[in-house]
Coordinates of C-alpha atoms in Angstrom, one line a residue:
Chain A
M286 CA 148.3 24.4 8.0
S287 CA 146.0 20.9 7.3
N288 CA 143.0 21.8 6.0
G289 CA 141.3 19.5 9.2
L290 CA 142.6 21.9 11.1
S291 CA 141.0 25.1 9.5
I292 CA 137.5 22.9 9.8
L293 CA 138.0 22.8 13.5
K294 CA 139.0 26.8 13.8
P295 CA 135.2 28.4 13.9
F296 CA 133.8 26.4 16.1
G297 CA 136.5 26.4 18.4
E298 CA 136.2 30.5 18.0
R299 CA 132.6 30.3 18.9
F300 CA 133.0 28.3 21.6
Q301 CA 135.6 30.6 22.9
T302 CA 133.7 33.9 23.4
A303 CA 130.4 31.5 23.9
G304 CA 132.1 28.8 26.1
P305 CA 132.6 30.6 29.8
W306 CA 128.8 32.0 29.6
I307 CA 127.4 28.1 29.9
P308 CA 129.0 26.9 33.4
A309 CA 128.6 30.9 34.4
A310 CA 124.9 31.3 33.6
F311 CA 124.6 27.9 35.6
L312 CA 126.0 29.7 38.8
L313 CA 124.5 33.0 38.2
A314 CA 121.0 30.9 38.1
F315 CA 122.4 28.3 41.2
L316 CA 122.8 31.6 43.6
V317 CA 119.7 33.6 42.2
I318 CA 117.1 30.9 42.9
P319 CA 116.8 30.2 46.6
I320 CA 117.4 34.4 46.9
L321 CA 114.3 34.3 44.2
A322 CA 112.4 31.9 46.2
L323 CA 112.8 33.2 49.2
V324 CA 111.4 36.8 48.4
L325 CA 108.7 35.8 47.0
R326 CA 107.7 32.7 50.1
G327 CA 108.3 36.0 52.6
A328 CA 106.9 38.8 51.1
G329 CA 103.4 38.6 51.5
G330 CA 102.3 41.7 52.7
E331 CA 100.3 40.5 55.4
A332 CA 102.2 38.0 56.7
I333 CA 105.6 40.7 57.1
R334 CA 103.1 42.9 58.8
T335 CA 102.5 39.7 61.4
A336 CA 105.7 38.9 61.6
L337 CA 107.0 41.6 62.9
A338 CA 103.9 42.7 65.6
S339 CA 104.7 38.9 67.0
P340 CA 107.3 39.7 70.8
V341 CA 109.3 36.9 69.4
V342 CA 110.8 38.5 66.1
R343 CA 110.7 41.9 67.9
E344 CA 112.7 40.8 70.6
A345 CA 115.7 38.8 68.2
L346 CA 115.7 42.2 66.3
A347 CA 116.3 44.5 69.2
L348 CA 119.2 41.9 70.8
S349 CA 120.8 40.6 66.8
L350 CA 120.2 45.0 66.7
V351 CA 122.1 46.0 69.6
T352 CA 125.1 43.1 70.2
S353 CA 126.1 43.5 66.4
L354 CA 126.4 47.7 67.2
A355 CA 128.4 46.9 70.1
T356 CA 130.1 44.2 68.1
V357 CA 131.3 46.9 65.7
F358 CA 131.9 49.6 68.6
L359 CA 134.1 46.8 70.5
A360 CA 135.4 45.5 66.1
V361 CA 136.6 49.7 65.7
S362 CA 138.2 50.7 69.2
F363 CA 140.5 47.2 69.6
G364 CA 141.1 46.6 66.3
M365 CA 141.5 50.2 65.1
P366 CA 144.7 50.7 67.1
L367 CA 146.3 46.7 65.8
A368 CA 145.7 47.5 61.9
Y369 CA 147.4 50.5 62.7
L370 CA 150.7 49.2 64.2
L371 CA 150.1 46.3 61.4
S372 CA 149.9 48.3 58.7
R373 CA 153.0 50.7 59.8
R374 CA 155.2 49.1 62.0
D375 CA 157.7 46.7 61.9
F376 CA 158.1 44.0 65.1
Q377 CA 159.1 40.7 65.7
G378 CA 155.8 38.1 65.8
K379 CA 153.7 40.3 62.9
A380 CA 154.2 37.9 60.8
L381 CA 152.4 35.0 63.7
V382 CA 149.6 38.5 64.8
E383 CA 148.4 38.6 61.1
S384 CA 147.4 35.1 61.2
M385 CA 146.1 34.9 64.6
V386 CA 144.1 38.3 63.4
D387 CA 142.9 35.7 60.3
L388 CA 142.9 32.9 61.7
P389 CA 138.7 33.5 63.0
L390 CA 137.9 34.1 59.1
V391 CA 138.0 30.6 57.7
L392 CA 137.8 29.2 60.9
P393 CA 134.2 27.0 61.2
P394 CA 132.3 29.3 63.7
V395 CA 131.2 26.3 65.4
V396 CA 134.3 25.6 66.5
A397 CA 135.1 29.2 67.3
G398 CA 131.7 29.0 69.3
V399 CA 134.0 25.9 71.0
A400 CA 136.9 27.4 71.9
L401 CA 135.1 30.5 73.9
L402 CA 133.3 28.3 75.4
V403 CA 136.8 26.1 76.6
A404 CA 138.6 29.7 77.6
F405 CA 136.2 31.4 79.0
G406 CA 133.3 29.0 80.2
R407 CA 132.6 28.3 83.5
T408 CA 135.1 25.9 83.9
G409 CA 137.4 26.9 81.1
L410 CA 140.4 28.3 81.2
A411 CA 139.8 32.3 81.9
G412 CA 136.0 31.6 83.3
Q413 CA 136.8 29.7 86.2
L414 CA 139.7 32.5 87.4
L415 CA 136.3 35.1 86.1
D416 CA 134.5 33.1 88.4
V417 CA 136.1 33.8 91.4
M418 CA 135.6 37.6 90.6
G419 CA 131.8 36.9 90.2
V420 CA 132.2 37.9 86.7
R421 CA 130.0 34.3 84.8
I422 CA 130.3 34.6 80.5
G423 CA 128.8 32.0 79.0
F424 CA 124.7 31.9 78.3
N425 CA 124.3 35.4 78.6
T426 CA 124.2 39.0 76.2
A427 CA 127.6 39.1 77.0
A428 CA 128.4 35.9 75.5
V429 CA 126.5 36.7 72.3
V430 CA 128.3 40.3 71.9
M431 CA 131.7 37.4 72.1
A432 CA 131.1 35.1 70.0
Q433 CA 130.6 37.7 67.7
T434 CA 133.7 39.7 68.1
F435 CA 135.3 36.9 67.7
V436 CA 134.1 36.0 64.2
A437 CA 133.3 39.4 62.9
T438 CA 136.9 41.5 64.4
P439 CA 139.4 40.3 61.5
F440 CA 136.6 42.1 59.1
F441 CA 136.9 45.4 60.3
V442 CA 141.2 44.8 60.7
R443 CA 141.6 43.2 57.5
S444 CA 139.8 46.2 56.0
A445 CA 141.3 49.3 58.1
R446 CA 144.6 48.2 57.3
A447 CA 144.3 48.0 54.1
G448 CA 142.8 51.5 54.4
F449 CA 145.6 52.7 56.4
T450 CA 148.2 50.9 54.4
S451 CA 147.3 52.8 51.3
V452 CA 148.1 56.2 53.1
S453 CA 151.4 57.3 51.9
R454 CA 153.8 57.7 54.9
H455 CA 154.9 60.8 52.9
L456 CA 151.2 62.6 53.4
E457 CA 152.1 61.8 57.6
D458 CA 155.1 62.9 57.4
A459 CA 154.5 65.8 55.8
S460 CA 151.5 67.0 58.5
K461 CA 154.8 66.2 61.5
T462 CA 156.9 68.3 60.0
L463 CA 154.8 71.0 60.0
G464 CA 153.6 71.2 63.5
V465 CA 151.2 68.0 64.3
S466 CA 151.9 65.9 66.9
P467 CA 151.7 61.7 65.5
F468 CA 148.0 61.7 66.8
G469 CA 146.5 65.1 65.5
T470 CA 148.1 63.5 62.8
F471 CA 146.3 60.3 62.5
L472 CA 143.3 62.5 63.1
R473 CA 143.4 65.1 60.3
I474 CA 145.1 62.6 57.8
T475 CA 145.7 59.4 58.1
L476 CA 141.5 58.9 59.7
P477 CA 140.0 61.0 56.7
L478 CA 142.3 59.2 54.5
S479 CA 141.0 55.9 55.1
A480 CA 137.6 56.3 55.8
P481 CA 136.3 54.7 53.0
S482 CA 138.4 52.0 53.9
L483 CA 136.9 51.6 57.7
L484 CA 133.3 52.2 56.9
A485 CA 133.6 49.5 54.6
G486 CA 135.4 47.6 57.4
M487 CA 132.8 48.9 60.3
A488 CA 129.7 47.8 57.7
M489 CA 131.0 43.4 57.2
A490 CA 131.9 43.7 60.4
W491 CA 127.6 44.3 61.1
A492 CA 126.6 42.7 58.5
R493 CA 128.9 39.6 59.2
A494 CA 127.9 39.9 63.4
L495 CA 124.0 40.5 62.3
G496 CA 124.0 37.5 60.9
E497 CA 126.1 35.1 63.4
F498 CA 124.7 31.8 64.5
G499 CA 127.2 28.6 64.8
A500 CA 129.6 30.4 67.4
T501 CA 126.9 32.1 69.2
I502 CA 124.0 29.0 69.7
M503 CA 127.2 27.5 70.8
F504 CA 128.5 30.0 73.4
A505 CA 125.9 31.6 74.2
G506 CA 123.1 29.0 74.1
N507 CA 119.5 29.7 72.8
L508 CA 117.4 31.1 75.1
A509 CA 114.7 34.5 74.0
G510 CA 115.8 38.0 75.0
K511 CA 119.1 36.9 75.8
T512 CA 120.8 35.3 73.3
R513 CA 118.0 34.5 71.1
T514 CA 119.5 36.7 68.2
L515 CA 117.8 37.0 64.4
P516 CA 119.7 34.1 62.6
L517 CA 118.5 32.3 66.0
A518 CA 115.4 32.9 65.7
I519 CA 115.1 31.4 62.4
L520 CA 116.5 28.3 63.8
T521 CA 113.5 28.3 66.8
S522 CA 110.3 29.7 64.2
M523 CA 110.9 27.1 61.7
E524 CA 109.5 24.3 63.3
E525 CA 106.2 26.2 64.4
D526 CA 106.0 29.2 62.6
L527 CA 107.4 29.1 59.2
D528 CA 105.4 32.9 57.8
A529 CA 108.1 34.5 60.8
A530 CA 111.5 31.9 59.9
L531 CA 110.7 33.1 56.2
T532 CA 110.1 36.9 57.3
V533 CA 113.6 37.4 59.6
S534 CA 115.2 35.8 56.5
L535 CA 114.6 38.2 53.9
L536 CA 115.2 41.0 56.5
L537 CA 118.7 39.4 57.1
L538 CA 118.7 39.4 52.9
A539 CA 118.1 43.3 52.9
V540 CA 120.4 43.6 55.6
S541 CA 123.3 42.1 53.7
F542 CA 121.9 43.9 51.2
G543 CA 122.1 47.3 51.8
V544 CA 125.6 46.7 53.3
L545 CA 126.5 45.2 49.7
V546 CA 125.2 48.2 47.7
A547 CA 126.9 50.7 50.6
F548 CA 129.9 49.1 50.5
H549 CA 130.1 49.1 46.9
L550 CA 129.0 53.0 47.2
V551 CA 131.7 53.9 49.4
G552 CA 134.1 51.6 48.2
S553 CA 133.9 53.2 44.8
R554 CA 133.9 56.6 45.4
G555 CA 136.8 56.3 48.1
G556 CA 138.4 54.6 44.6
A557 CA 137.7 57.7 42.7
D558 CA 139.0 59.7 45.8
A559 CA 141.9 58.0 45.4
A560 CA 142.8 57.9 41.4
A561 CA 142.4 61.5 42.2
R562 CA 145.1 62.1 44.4
Y563 CA 147.5 62.6 42.2
Chain B
M230 CA 172.4 77.8 60.6
L231 CA 172.5 73.6 61.0
Q232 CA 175.0 71.6 62.2
L233 CA 175.2 67.8 61.6
D234 CA 177.2 65.6 62.4
I235 CA 175.4 61.7 62.1
E236 CA 175.3 57.7 61.5
L237 CA 173.6 56.0 60.5
Q238 CA 173.0 52.4 59.5
V239 CA 169.7 50.7 57.1
G240 CA 170.3 47.3 56.4
D241 CA 173.4 47.6 54.3
F242 CA 173.9 51.7 54.0
R243 CA 175.5 53.3 56.1
L244 CA 175.2 57.3 56.2
D245 CA 178.5 58.8 57.3
V246 CA 177.7 62.7 57.7
I247 CA 178.9 66.4 58.7
L248 CA 177.9 69.3 57.4
E249 CA 177.5 72.7 57.7
A250 CA 175.3 75.4 56.5
G251 CA 174.8 78.9 57.7
R252 CA 172.0 81.2 55.7
E253 CA 172.4 80.0 51.9
L254 CA 171.4 77.5 49.7
I255 CA 173.2 74.5 49.4
S256 CA 172.5 71.7 47.4
L257 CA 172.8 68.2 48.3
F258 CA 174.4 66.2 44.6
G259 CA 174.5 62.7 44.4
Y260 CA 173.6 59.5 42.6
S261 CA 169.9 58.6 43.9
G262 CA 171.0 56.0 47.1
S263 CA 173.9 58.0 48.6
G264 CA 172.8 59.0 51.5
K265 CA 170.7 62.4 50.5
T266 CA 167.5 61.7 51.8
L267 CA 168.2 59.9 54.4
T268 CA 170.1 63.0 55.5
L269 CA 167.6 65.3 55.6
E270 CA 164.7 63.0 57.0
A271 CA 167.4 62.6 59.5
I272 CA 167.6 66.5 60.1
A273 CA 163.7 66.7 59.9
G274 CA 163.4 64.0 62.6
L275 CA 161.9 61.1 60.4
R276 CA 164.4 59.3 60.9
K277 CA 166.6 58.8 63.9
P278 CA 170.2 58.6 63.8
D279 CA 172.1 56.3 65.5
R280 CA 175.3 58.5 66.7
G281 CA 175.9 62.1 66.5
H282 CA 174.1 65.5 66.6
I283 CA 172.4 67.5 65.3
S284 CA 171.8 71.7 65.9
I285 CA 169.2 74.2 64.1
D286 CA 170.7 78.0 64.9
G287 CA 172.7 76.8 68.0
D288 CA 169.6 74.8 69.3
T289 CA 170.3 70.8 69.8
V290 CA 167.4 68.6 68.0
F291 CA 169.9 65.8 68.6
D292 CA 172.2 64.2 70.1
S293 CA 172.7 60.7 71.5
A294 CA 175.1 61.4 74.1
K295 CA 172.6 63.1 75.8
K296 CA 169.6 61.4 74.7
I297 CA 167.6 64.1 73.4
D298 CA 166.1 64.0 70.4
V299 CA 163.3 66.7 69.3
P300 CA 160.2 64.7 67.6
A301 CA 159.8 65.7 64.5
H302 CA 156.2 68.2 64.6
R303 CA 158.5 70.4 67.4
R304 CA 161.6 70.9 65.0
G305 CA 160.6 73.6 62.9
I306 CA 161.6 73.0 60.0
G307 CA 160.1 73.1 56.9
Y308 CA 160.2 70.3 54.5
L309 CA 159.5 69.6 50.8
I310 CA 159.4 66.6 48.3
Q311 CA 159.4 65.5 45.4
D312 CA 155.6 65.0 44.9
G313 CA 154.3 67.3 47.1
A314 CA 152.4 65.4 49.7
L315 CA 149.8 67.4 49.7
F316 CA 146.4 66.3 51.1
P317 CA 144.7 65.4 48.9
H318 CA 141.5 66.1 51.1
L319 CA 141.8 69.9 51.7
T320 CA 141.8 72.6 49.6
A321 CA 145.2 74.6 48.4
A322 CA 144.7 77.3 51.1
Q323 CA 144.0 74.0 54.0
N324 CA 146.8 72.9 52.7
V325 CA 148.9 76.1 52.9
G326 CA 147.0 76.5 56.5
Y327 CA 147.4 73.1 57.8
G328 CA 150.6 74.4 60.1
L329 CA 149.3 77.0 61.1
G330 CA 147.2 75.5 63.1
R331 CA 148.3 77.7 66.4
A332 CA 147.5 81.1 65.5
S333 CA 143.6 82.6 65.2
R334 CA 141.3 81.9 62.8
S335 CA 142.2 85.1 60.9
D336 CA 145.8 85.6 61.8
R337 CA 145.7 81.7 59.7
D338 CA 144.0 82.8 56.6
A339 CA 145.7 86.3 56.6
R340 CA 149.3 84.5 56.4
V341 CA 148.1 82.2 53.9
L342 CA 146.5 85.0 51.5
E343 CA 150.8 86.7 52.1
L344 CA 151.5 83.3 51.0
L345 CA 149.6 82.1 48.0
D346 CA 150.5 85.9 46.9
L347 CA 153.3 85.4 47.3
L348 CA 154.1 81.9 45.4
D349 CA 152.0 82.8 42.5
L350 CA 148.7 81.5 43.5
A351 CA 146.2 84.1 43.8
G352 CA 142.6 82.8 43.2
L353 CA 144.0 78.7 43.8
G354 CA 143.4 78.2 46.8
D355 CA 139.4 77.0 46.6
R356 CA 141.1 74.4 44.2
Y357 CA 141.9 71.0 45.5
P358 CA 144.8 69.7 44.3
A359 CA 144.0 66.3 42.0
T360 CA 142.7 69.6 40.5
L361 CA 146.0 71.1 40.1
S362 CA 149.2 71.4 37.5
G363 CA 151.9 70.1 38.6
G364 CA 154.2 73.2 39.2
Q365 CA 151.0 74.9 41.0
K366 CA 151.3 71.7 43.9
Q367 CA 154.9 72.1 44.0
R368 CA 154.2 75.9 44.7
V369 CA 151.4 74.8 47.2
A370 CA 153.9 72.3 49.0
L371 CA 156.0 75.0 49.3
A372 CA 153.7 78.0 50.7
R373 CA 152.7 75.2 53.5
A374 CA 156.3 74.5 54.1
L375 CA 156.9 78.2 54.6
A376 CA 153.6 79.3 56.4
P377 CA 154.7 78.6 60.0
K378 CA 158.2 80.5 59.0
P379 CA 160.9 77.7 59.9
R380 CA 163.9 79.4 59.5
T381 CA 165.6 76.0 58.1
L382 CA 164.2 74.3 54.6
L383 CA 165.7 71.2 53.2
L384 CA 163.8 70.7 49.9
D385 CA 163.8 66.7 48.8
E386 CA 164.3 67.2 45.4
P387 CA 161.7 69.6 44.6
F388 CA 161.7 70.0 41.2
A389 CA 162.1 66.2 39.2
A390 CA 159.0 65.8 38.0
L391 CA 158.0 69.3 36.7
D392 CA 158.7 70.0 33.4
A393 CA 162.1 71.1 32.2
S394 CA 161.0 75.3 32.1
I395 CA 158.8 75.5 35.2
R396 CA 161.8 73.7 36.6
E397 CA 164.2 76.7 35.5
T398 CA 161.3 79.3 37.1
L399 CA 160.5 77.5 40.3
G400 CA 164.2 77.0 40.8
S401 CA 165.0 81.5 40.6
E402 CA 162.0 82.4 42.6
L403 CA 163.3 79.8 45.2
L404 CA 166.5 81.6 45.2
K405 CA 165.1 85.0 45.3
L406 CA 162.4 83.4 48.4
R407 CA 165.7 82.4 50.8
E408 CA 166.7 85.9 49.8
E409 CA 165.0 87.6 51.0
L410 CA 163.4 85.4 54.0
D411 CA 166.9 85.0 54.3
L412 CA 166.1 80.8 54.7
T413 CA 169.0 78.0 55.7
V414 CA 168.6 75.6 52.3
L415 CA 169.1 72.1 52.0
F416 CA 168.4 70.9 47.9
V417 CA 168.9 67.7 47.8
T418 CA 168.8 67.2 43.8
H419 CA 171.5 64.3 41.0
Q420 CA 170.7 66.8 38.5
L421 CA 174.0 68.5 38.1
S422 CA 172.7 71.8 36.3
E423 CA 170.5 71.9 39.1
A424 CA 173.5 72.2 41.7
F425 CA 175.3 73.8 40.0
S426 CA 172.9 76.8 38.8
L427 CA 171.1 77.1 42.7
G428 CA 173.9 76.5 45.1
E429 CA 175.6 78.7 46.1
R430 CA 177.7 75.5 47.9
I431 CA 177.9 71.4 46.7
A432 CA 177.7 69.1 49.2
V433 CA 179.0 65.8 46.9
F434 CA 177.7 62.9 48.6
D435 CA 178.7 58.9 47.6
G436 CA 178.2 55.6 49.3
G437 CA 177.5 57.2 52.8
A438 CA 179.2 60.2 52.8
I439 CA 180.2 63.6 51.5
L440 CA 183.3 64.1 49.5
Q441 CA 183.5 67.3 49.6
A442 CA 181.4 70.5 50.2
D443 CA 183.7 73.7 48.8
S444 CA 181.8 76.9 46.4
N445 CA 180.6 75.4 43.7
Q446 CA 183.9 77.0 41.5
T447 CA 185.6 75.3 43.4
I448 CA 184.0 72.3 43.2
Y449 CA 184.1 72.5 39.4
R450 CA 187.6 73.9 39.3
S451 CA 188.9 72.0 41.9
P452 CA 187.4 69.0 42.8
K453 CA 189.4 67.3 45.6
S454 CA 189.7 63.5 44.3
R455 CA 189.2 61.8 40.9
R456 CA 185.7 61.0 42.3
V457 CA 184.7 63.9 42.9
A458 CA 186.0 65.2 39.6
L459 CA 184.3 62.4 37.9
L460 CA 180.4 62.8 39.9
T461 CA 180.3 66.7 38.9
G462 CA 180.7 66.0 34.8
A463 CA 185.1 66.9 35.1
A464 CA 184.6 63.1 32.6
N465 CA 188.1 63.1 31.9
V466 CA 190.9 62.6 34.0
L467 CA 194.4 60.5 32.9
D468 CA 195.8 59.3 35.3
G469 CA 199.7 60.6 35.5
V470 CA 203.3 60.6 37.3
V471 CA 205.3 64.5 37.7
E472 CA 207.8 64.2 35.1
E473 CA 209.2 68.5 36.7
S474 CA 208.0 70.3 39.3
S475 CA 208.9 73.6 40.1
E476 CA 207.7 77.5 41.0
K477 CA 206.6 77.8 37.4
E478 CA 205.0 74.8 36.1
L479 CA 204.3 71.1 36.2
K480 CA 204.8 68.1 34.2
V481 CA 203.0 66.0 34.5
R482 CA 203.8 62.3 31.9
T483 CA 200.3 60.8 31.3
R484 CA 200.8 57.1 29.4
D485 CA 200.1 58.8 25.9
F486 CA 201.4 62.1 26.3
A487 CA 203.6 64.5 28.6
V488 CA 201.1 68.0 29.9
L489 CA 202.6 71.4 31.5
T490 CA 199.9 72.5 34.0
N491 CA 200.5 75.2 36.9
P492 CA 202.5 74.4 39.3
Y493 CA 200.8 71.9 42.7
P494 CA 202.6 71.1 46.0
F495 CA 203.8 67.9 44.3
S496 CA 207.2 66.1 43.6
K497 CA 208.6 64.1 41.1
G498 CA 207.5 60.9 40.7
D499 CA 204.3 61.6 42.4
R500 CA 201.3 59.5 41.4
V501 CA 198.1 62.2 40.4
H502 CA 195.6 62.1 38.2
V503 CA 194.9 65.6 35.5
C504 CA 191.4 66.4 34.7
I505 CA 189.3 68.2 32.2
R506 CA 186.0 68.9 31.6
P507 CA 184.7 68.6 28.6
E508 CA 183.6 71.7 27.3
S509 CA 187.3 72.9 28.5
V510 CA 189.6 71.1 25.4
L511 CA 190.3 72.9 22.6
L512 CA 189.5 72.1 18.9
I513 CA 191.6 72.8 16.7
R514 CA 192.1 72.1 13.2
K515 CA 195.5 70.3 12.1
D516 CA 196.0 72.4 8.7
R517 CA 196.6 75.7 10.5
R518 CA 198.5 77.2 12.9
P519 CA 197.7 77.0 16.4
S520 CA 196.5 80.3 18.4
R521 CA 198.7 81.8 20.1
N522 CA 195.9 80.5 23.2
S523 CA 195.6 77.2 21.6
R524 CA 199.3 76.3 21.3
E525 CA 199.5 74.8 25.6
N526 CA 199.7 71.3 25.2
N527 CA 198.8 70.2 21.7
V528 CA 197.5 66.5 21.5
S529 CA 196.6 65.1 17.6
G530 CA 194.0 62.1 17.0
I531 CA 191.2 61.6 15.4
I532 CA 187.2 61.4 16.3
V533 CA 185.9 58.6 16.8
N534 CA 182.2 58.9 17.1
R535 CA 179.7 62.0 17.5
K536 CA 176.6 62.5 19.5
A537 CA 173.9 66.0 19.1
R538 CA 172.4 66.7 22.6
G539 CA 170.6 70.0 21.2
S540 CA 172.6 73.2 22.1
L541 CA 175.7 71.1 22.5
Y542 CA 177.9 68.2 20.3
T543 CA 179.6 65.7 22.9
L544 CA 182.8 64.4 20.9
Q545 CA 185.1 61.3 21.4
F546 CA 188.3 62.0 20.5
Q547 CA 190.9 59.6 20.5
V548 CA 194.0 59.5 21.5
D549 CA 196.5 59.0 18.2
G550 CA 198.9 55.7 19.1
S551 CA 197.5 54.7 21.8
G552 CA 196.4 51.7 23.3
E553 CA 197.4 50.2 19.3
G554 CA 193.8 49.9 19.5
S555 CA 192.7 47.9 22.2
D556 CA 191.9 50.4 25.2
P557 CA 192.5 54.0 23.4
T558 CA 192.5 57.1 25.4
I559 CA 189.1 59.1 24.6
L560 CA 188.9 62.5 25.7
Q561 CA 185.4 64.0 25.4
I562 CA 184.8 66.7 24.4
D563 CA 181.3 69.1 24.9
L564 CA 181.5 71.4 22.0
P565 CA 178.7 74.5 20.9
A566 CA 176.5 72.9 18.1
R567 CA 177.2 76.8 16.3
V568 CA 181.1 76.2 17.0
Y569 CA 180.6 72.4 15.5
G570 CA 179.1 74.1 12.4
V571 CA 181.6 77.0 11.7
M572 CA 184.3 74.8 12.5
R573 CA 182.5 71.7 10.4
V574 CA 183.4 69.4 12.7
G575 CA 181.4 67.1 11.0
E576 CA 183.6 66.6 8.1
H577 CA 187.4 66.0 9.2
R578 CA 188.3 62.8 11.3
E579 CA 192.3 64.7 12.0
W580 CA 191.8 66.8 14.4
A581 CA 193.8 67.9 17.0
V582 CA 193.3 69.7 20.8
S583 CA 194.8 71.6 23.1
L584 CA 194.6 71.1 26.9
R585 CA 195.2 74.7 28.3
R586 CA 196.8 74.6 31.4
D587 CA 194.7 76.1 33.0
S588 CA 191.7 73.9 32.8
L589 CA 193.9 71.4 33.4
H590 CA 194.1 70.1 37.7
V591 CA 195.3 67.5 39.4
I592 CA 194.9 66.1 41.6
R593 CA 196.9 62.9 44.2
A594 CA 196.2 59.7 43.2
E595 CA 194.9 58.0 46.2
Q596 CA 195.2 54.9 47.6
P597 CA 194.0 51.8 45.3
C598 CA 190.7 51.2 47.9
V599 CA 188.2 49.0 47.0

């Protein structure tokens, strides 16, 4: 072609190789710097020890553990059957059910909190009925679990559904023709083979529950010992004890990082299993 | 003993099948999408027919009128599909023992060893499916299906993914097993040679129905309809009209020539199809007087195409004066490669053929159905 273009070409090529690195590096720096800052500011040995010794932090930690584990338990007990139905059966309104399950993923958590409040709060839609029956939800620990479950369960359902779908129907059929009941087949074939996805889903749901803030503060409030989970404790202590806030933040960061690592480990093992299958 | 008479609608596809099988291996043969797999799934209890009746060894496992529908895990049928569907998280031995849940541990172990032995898998029990070869996997899958001692075995293209030599070995082992264990075996295949070599009987599937179920000799020699003839490899099917019919013979005029065949119960004027298999067409040299056994129904023509297919040559023989070039009559001829060489078929274009009476099969032309 023309001479002008041949001069431009080396630059074009160089730009194509180097080009993507520049914005990518900016983004990486933007992601890493805050984490680094948090670690550097918070990671004084003495500060951590005092913060962990403070009853405020301990209370919040215990509450967070109890509520988030309860949330995972609920997500698994109710999410697994739903995930199985979504992966194996066709029924009317399936698309609608799917979007209802996915909705909390994109809904701002604060909105979720408001929605829960007008549904289950004392004057809410279902709350009035519950109130008559003597059950009061809202601004107590049960409300924390509900807020977390609302927000975190879809993570488990999505992952579990993908896991069930990855188990070939032929394997379940083979199991049934060998005399094993559908439930036995689920326990002995479907469950072990989708375990990596189930565990990954549990890890994600747990991490999401642990970090839940918006829905919790709207629906459950910020009551020490009752509804003040770790993220709420950060907000509270920001005003008086920055060290404690930093320590709690570090704690949550470590947990998130741990979940991520575990997720990758399980995920790659699951991948290897799937590859080894045939 | 298996009896079924079922109807099943899946989307636009309609399955309507009647079949009986004794203690034998019966090949379910047909193109993919002809309803073979659906039939097996219905028998196994993995798919519910809309209407009908299925019984296994005298026990009704499905009856739409009586609302009987025994679930798959209580039908006691062995079922094996193309990819084997071995459980990837269990060893070969655990796979084989999977269906022996109610047996005691020692009984189970003994039975697993017995089956691994029977299927030439001794020593492979501790291996996981991912580390087994394709042939070994199918053996394990077969052992697993046989472990609970089913009397009925459903095999859905079990060897399709394997090399030809392994396929042949496993096929003859299967025939031996069938006899030893006195099983009813339904064997789905879309390969004609496999259907003929394994099946004592063949059920020819097409468009969701069984067109003909007969011994493989009957299917080979006397297909009931033009469609069955074409599906089972009788590539040459000529339309004709009966000119004379006597107790001795039948004379049929096709568009380009007349042939004499063995007697059939047709009368003058009947519209018929004359079928001859490609391997039954006798090729003869034009410069020699035909020998005694190639004197019947001589037709001359030219070879317009030849294709080497390993041990066979497939020739396209265009009948002289047919169709004025626009729609010629072409006969397909399969010739063993050895004969092809000895006769120097490659060196000449003009040949004659003999369509021997014993090789010709005449069937009534169906009402044109669209």
